[in-house]
Short mmCIF file of C-alpha atoms in Angstrom, two decimals:
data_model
loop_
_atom_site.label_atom_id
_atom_site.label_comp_id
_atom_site.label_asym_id
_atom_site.label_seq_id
_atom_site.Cartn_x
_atom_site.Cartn_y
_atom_site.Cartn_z
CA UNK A 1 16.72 4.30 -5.99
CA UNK A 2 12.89 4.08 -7.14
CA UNK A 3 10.26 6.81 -6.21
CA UNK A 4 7.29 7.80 -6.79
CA UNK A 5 6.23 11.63 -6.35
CA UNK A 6 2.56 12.51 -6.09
CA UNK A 7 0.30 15.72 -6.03
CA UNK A 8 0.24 16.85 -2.63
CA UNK A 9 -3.56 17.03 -1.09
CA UNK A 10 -6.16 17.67 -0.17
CA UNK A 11 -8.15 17.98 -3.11
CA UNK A 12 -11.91 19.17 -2.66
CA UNK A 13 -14.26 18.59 -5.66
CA UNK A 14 -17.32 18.91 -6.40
CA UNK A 15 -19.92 16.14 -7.47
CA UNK A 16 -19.05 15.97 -11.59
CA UNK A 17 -15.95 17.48 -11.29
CA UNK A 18 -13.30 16.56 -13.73
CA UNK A 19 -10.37 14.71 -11.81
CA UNK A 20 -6.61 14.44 -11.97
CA UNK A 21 -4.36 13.15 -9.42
CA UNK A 22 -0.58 13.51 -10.30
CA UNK A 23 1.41 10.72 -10.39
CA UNK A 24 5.69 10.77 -11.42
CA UNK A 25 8.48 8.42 -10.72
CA UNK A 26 12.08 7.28 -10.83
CA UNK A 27 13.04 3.95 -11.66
CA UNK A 28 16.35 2.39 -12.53
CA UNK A 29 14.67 -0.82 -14.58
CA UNK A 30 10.87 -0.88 -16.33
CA UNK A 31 8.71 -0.88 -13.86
CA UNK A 32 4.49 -1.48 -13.06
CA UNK A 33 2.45 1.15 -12.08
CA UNK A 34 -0.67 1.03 -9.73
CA UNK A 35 -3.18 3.12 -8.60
CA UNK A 36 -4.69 1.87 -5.20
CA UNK A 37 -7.51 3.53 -2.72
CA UNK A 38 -7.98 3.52 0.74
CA UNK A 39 -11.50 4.32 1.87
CA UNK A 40 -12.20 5.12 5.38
CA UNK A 41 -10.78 2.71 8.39
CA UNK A 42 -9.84 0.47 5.75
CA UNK A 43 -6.62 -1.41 3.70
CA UNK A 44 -5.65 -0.85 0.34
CA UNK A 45 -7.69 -1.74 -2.59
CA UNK A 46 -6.43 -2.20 -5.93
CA UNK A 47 -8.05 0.82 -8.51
CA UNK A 48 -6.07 0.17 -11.29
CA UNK A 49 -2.67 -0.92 -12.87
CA UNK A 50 -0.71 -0.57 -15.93
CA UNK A 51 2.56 -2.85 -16.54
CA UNK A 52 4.44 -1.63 -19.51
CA UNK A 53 4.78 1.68 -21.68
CA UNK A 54 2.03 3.33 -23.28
CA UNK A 55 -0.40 0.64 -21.18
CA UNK A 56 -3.63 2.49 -20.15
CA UNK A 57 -5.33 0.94 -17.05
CA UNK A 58 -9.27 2.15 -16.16
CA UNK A 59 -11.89 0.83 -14.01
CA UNK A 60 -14.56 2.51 -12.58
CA UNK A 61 -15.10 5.36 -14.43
CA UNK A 62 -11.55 6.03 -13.44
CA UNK A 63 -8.00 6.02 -16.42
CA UNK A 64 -4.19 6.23 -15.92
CA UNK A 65 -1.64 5.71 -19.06
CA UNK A 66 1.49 4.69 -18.62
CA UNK A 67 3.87 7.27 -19.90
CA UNK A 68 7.48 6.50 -20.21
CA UNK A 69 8.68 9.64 -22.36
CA UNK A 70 7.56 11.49 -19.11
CA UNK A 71 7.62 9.70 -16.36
CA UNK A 72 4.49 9.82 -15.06
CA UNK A 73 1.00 7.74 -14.52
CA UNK A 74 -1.69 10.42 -13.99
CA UNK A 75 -5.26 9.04 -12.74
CA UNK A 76 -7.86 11.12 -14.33
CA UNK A 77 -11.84 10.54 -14.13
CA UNK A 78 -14.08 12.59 -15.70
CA UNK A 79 -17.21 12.87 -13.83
CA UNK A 80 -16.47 12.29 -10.06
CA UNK A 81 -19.15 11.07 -7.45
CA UNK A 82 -19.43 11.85 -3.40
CA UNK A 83 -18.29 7.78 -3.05
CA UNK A 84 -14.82 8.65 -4.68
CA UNK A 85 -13.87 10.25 -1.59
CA UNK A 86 -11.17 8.02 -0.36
CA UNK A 87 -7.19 8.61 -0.20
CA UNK A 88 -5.15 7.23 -3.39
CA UNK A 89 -2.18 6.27 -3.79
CA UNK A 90 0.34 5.78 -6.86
CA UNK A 91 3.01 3.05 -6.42
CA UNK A 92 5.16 1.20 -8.24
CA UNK A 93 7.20 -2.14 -8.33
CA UNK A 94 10.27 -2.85 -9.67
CA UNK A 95 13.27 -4.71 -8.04
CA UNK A 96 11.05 -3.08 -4.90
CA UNK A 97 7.66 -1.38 -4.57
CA UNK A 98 7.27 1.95 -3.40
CA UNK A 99 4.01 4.12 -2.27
CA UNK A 100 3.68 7.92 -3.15
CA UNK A 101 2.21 9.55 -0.02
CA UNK A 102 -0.90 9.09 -0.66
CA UNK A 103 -3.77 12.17 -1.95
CA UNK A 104 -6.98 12.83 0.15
CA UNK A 105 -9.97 13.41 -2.25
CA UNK A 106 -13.12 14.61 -0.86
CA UNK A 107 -16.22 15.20 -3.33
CA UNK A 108 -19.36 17.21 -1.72
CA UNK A 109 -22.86 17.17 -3.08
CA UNK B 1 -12.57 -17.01 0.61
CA UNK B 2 -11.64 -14.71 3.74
CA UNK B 3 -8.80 -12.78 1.33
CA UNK B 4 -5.77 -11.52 3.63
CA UNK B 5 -6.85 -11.16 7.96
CA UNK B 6 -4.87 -9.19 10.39
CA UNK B 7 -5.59 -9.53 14.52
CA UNK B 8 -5.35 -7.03 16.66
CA UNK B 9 -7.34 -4.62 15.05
CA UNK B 10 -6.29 -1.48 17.60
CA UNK B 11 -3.81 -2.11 20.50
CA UNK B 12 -1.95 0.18 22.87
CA UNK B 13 1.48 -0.91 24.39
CA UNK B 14 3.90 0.76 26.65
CA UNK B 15 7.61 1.37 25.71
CA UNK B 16 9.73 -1.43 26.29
CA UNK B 17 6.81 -4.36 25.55
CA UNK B 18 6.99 -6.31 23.15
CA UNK B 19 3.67 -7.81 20.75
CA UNK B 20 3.19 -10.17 17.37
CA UNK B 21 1.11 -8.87 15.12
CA UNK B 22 -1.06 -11.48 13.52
CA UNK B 23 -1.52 -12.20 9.75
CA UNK B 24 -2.93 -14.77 7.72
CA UNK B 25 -4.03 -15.17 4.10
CA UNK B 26 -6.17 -17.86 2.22
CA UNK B 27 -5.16 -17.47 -1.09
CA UNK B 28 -2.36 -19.54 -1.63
CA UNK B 29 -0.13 -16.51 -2.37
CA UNK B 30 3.68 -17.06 -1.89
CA UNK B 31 4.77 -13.31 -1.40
CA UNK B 32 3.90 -11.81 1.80
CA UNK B 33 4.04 -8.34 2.87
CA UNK B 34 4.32 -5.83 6.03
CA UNK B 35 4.05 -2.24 5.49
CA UNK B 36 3.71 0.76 8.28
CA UNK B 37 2.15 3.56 7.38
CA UNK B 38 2.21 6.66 8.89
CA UNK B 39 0.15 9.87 8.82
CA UNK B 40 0.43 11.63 5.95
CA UNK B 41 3.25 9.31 4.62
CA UNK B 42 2.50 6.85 1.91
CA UNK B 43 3.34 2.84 2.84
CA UNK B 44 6.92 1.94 3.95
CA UNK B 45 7.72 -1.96 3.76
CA UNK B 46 9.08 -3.29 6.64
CA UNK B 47 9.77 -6.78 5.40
CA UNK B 48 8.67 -9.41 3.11
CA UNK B 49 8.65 -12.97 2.33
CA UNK B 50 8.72 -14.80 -1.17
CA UNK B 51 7.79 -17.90 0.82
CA UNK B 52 7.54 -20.18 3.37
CA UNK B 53 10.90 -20.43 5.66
CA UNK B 54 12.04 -17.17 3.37
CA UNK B 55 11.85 -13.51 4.18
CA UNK B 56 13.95 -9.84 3.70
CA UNK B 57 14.25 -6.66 4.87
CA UNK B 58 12.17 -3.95 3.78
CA UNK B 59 12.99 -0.10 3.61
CA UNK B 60 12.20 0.79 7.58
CA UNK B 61 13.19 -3.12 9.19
CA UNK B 62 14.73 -1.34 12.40
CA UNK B 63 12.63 -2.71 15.45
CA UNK B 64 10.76 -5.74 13.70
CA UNK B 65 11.41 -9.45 13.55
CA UNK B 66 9.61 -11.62 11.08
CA UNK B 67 9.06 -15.60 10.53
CA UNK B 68 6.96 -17.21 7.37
CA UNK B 69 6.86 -21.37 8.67
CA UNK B 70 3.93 -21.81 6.71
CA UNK B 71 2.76 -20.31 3.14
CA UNK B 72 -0.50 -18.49 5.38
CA UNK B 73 1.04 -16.98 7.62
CA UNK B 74 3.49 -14.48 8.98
CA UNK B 75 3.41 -12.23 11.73
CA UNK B 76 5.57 -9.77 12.87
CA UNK B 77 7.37 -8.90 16.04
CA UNK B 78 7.90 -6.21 18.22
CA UNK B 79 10.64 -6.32 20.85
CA UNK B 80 10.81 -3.50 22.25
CA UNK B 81 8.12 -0.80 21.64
CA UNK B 82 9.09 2.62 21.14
CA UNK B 83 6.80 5.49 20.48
CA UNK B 84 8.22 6.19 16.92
CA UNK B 85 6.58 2.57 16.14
CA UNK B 86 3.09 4.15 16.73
CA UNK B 87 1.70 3.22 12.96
CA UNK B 88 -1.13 1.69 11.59
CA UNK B 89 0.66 -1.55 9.81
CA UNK B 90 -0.34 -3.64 6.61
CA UNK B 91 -0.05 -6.97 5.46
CA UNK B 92 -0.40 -7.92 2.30
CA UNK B 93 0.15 -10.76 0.05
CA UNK B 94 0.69 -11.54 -3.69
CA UNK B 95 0.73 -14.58 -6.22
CA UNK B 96 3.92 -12.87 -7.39
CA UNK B 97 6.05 -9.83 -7.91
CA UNK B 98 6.43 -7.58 -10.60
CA UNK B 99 2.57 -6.46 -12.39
CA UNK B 100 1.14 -8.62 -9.62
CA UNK B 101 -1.40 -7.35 -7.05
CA UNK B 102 -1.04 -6.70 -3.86
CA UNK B 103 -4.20 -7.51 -1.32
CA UNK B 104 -4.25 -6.31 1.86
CA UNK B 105 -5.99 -6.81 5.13
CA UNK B 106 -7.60 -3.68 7.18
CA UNK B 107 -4.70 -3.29 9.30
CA UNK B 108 -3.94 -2.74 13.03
CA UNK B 109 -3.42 0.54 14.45
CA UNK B 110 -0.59 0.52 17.20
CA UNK B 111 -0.06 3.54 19.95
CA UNK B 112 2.78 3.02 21.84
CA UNK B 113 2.92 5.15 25.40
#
């Protein structure tokens, strides 16, 4: 069945840190990626999405490519700020959507 | 445009009660979605609906009952709470499947004693 597998947290950064969050997954057909956040006490909120191969999705400073050859939909931002801190989460739909577990980011001053 | 809503925002129930979770959505959107999640877990789906009068079982449907009469709605049932149903639960809702997205409301966090 589909999965997705992402880097286990916490992950503590600080301010202007480079970012990566580790995204991989398993899917019998061709399937969409996302990237959603969850800030504090509330629901999911789109980040960013990417719906075929070699696709690169981005928005707000933050990037994911779609890369079939491996698998994978890494979320990357270059320069991270104290409001990043939130918990993402890489999912994917296909005949079904599934949520990695989700990874706690906290940026300090 | 008030986007997907979800009522009770906290609630605690003892085993054996039963509850509906409330949720609505404005958008016009004919998939509708209920997810638990649990901590340190990412979202499960518990079950869905592609439209009015139409819904399916999720991955974790054990213990919930659904109904979608009307394209805004659809709430979801509890029977008989058990403490392993103590989750903080999702709707969401999408114009369609696929690369669509998903919107969801703030959820309701649910102890059950």
């Amino acid at each position: 069945g589909n999965s997705v597998t992402q880097m286990e947290g916490p992950v503590t950064l600080s301010e202007e840190a480079f970012l990566t969050i580790n995204c991989t997954y398993t899917a019998t057909g061709y399937p969409s990626l996302f990237w959603y956040v969850q800030y504090p006490g509330e629901g999911l909120q789109l980040l960013l999405k990417a719906t075929k191969a070699d696709d690169k999705g981005s928005n707000k400073g933050f990037e994911a490519t779609y890369r079939k050859e491996t698998t994978s939909f890494h979320l990357e931002k270059g320069s991270v700020q104290v409001s990043d801190s939130a918990v993402y989460f890489c999912a994917l739909v296909d005949n079904d959507m599934r949520f990695g577990a989700g990874t706690r980011l906290t940026v300090k001053p | 445009n008030a986007g997907v809503t979800q009522t009770p925002k906290f609630r605690i129930l003892k085993i054996g009660q039963s509850m509906t979770l409330q949720c609505a959505q404005d958008m016009n959107h004919n998939y509708m979605y209920w997810y638990r999640q649990d901590p340190g877990m990412g979202l499960k789906l518990i079950y869905y609906s592609v439209g009015a009068g139409i819904t399916d079982k999720g991955e974790v449907p054990n213990g919930y009952n659904v109904s979608r009469s009307t394209t805004e709605d659809f709430p979801l049932r509890l029977e008989l709470a058990a403490p392993s149903q103590t989750s903080v639960y999702f709707c969401a809702s999408s114009s369609g499947t696929s690369g669509e997205t998903q919107y969801f409301g703030p959820g309701t966090r649910l102890l059950v004693l």
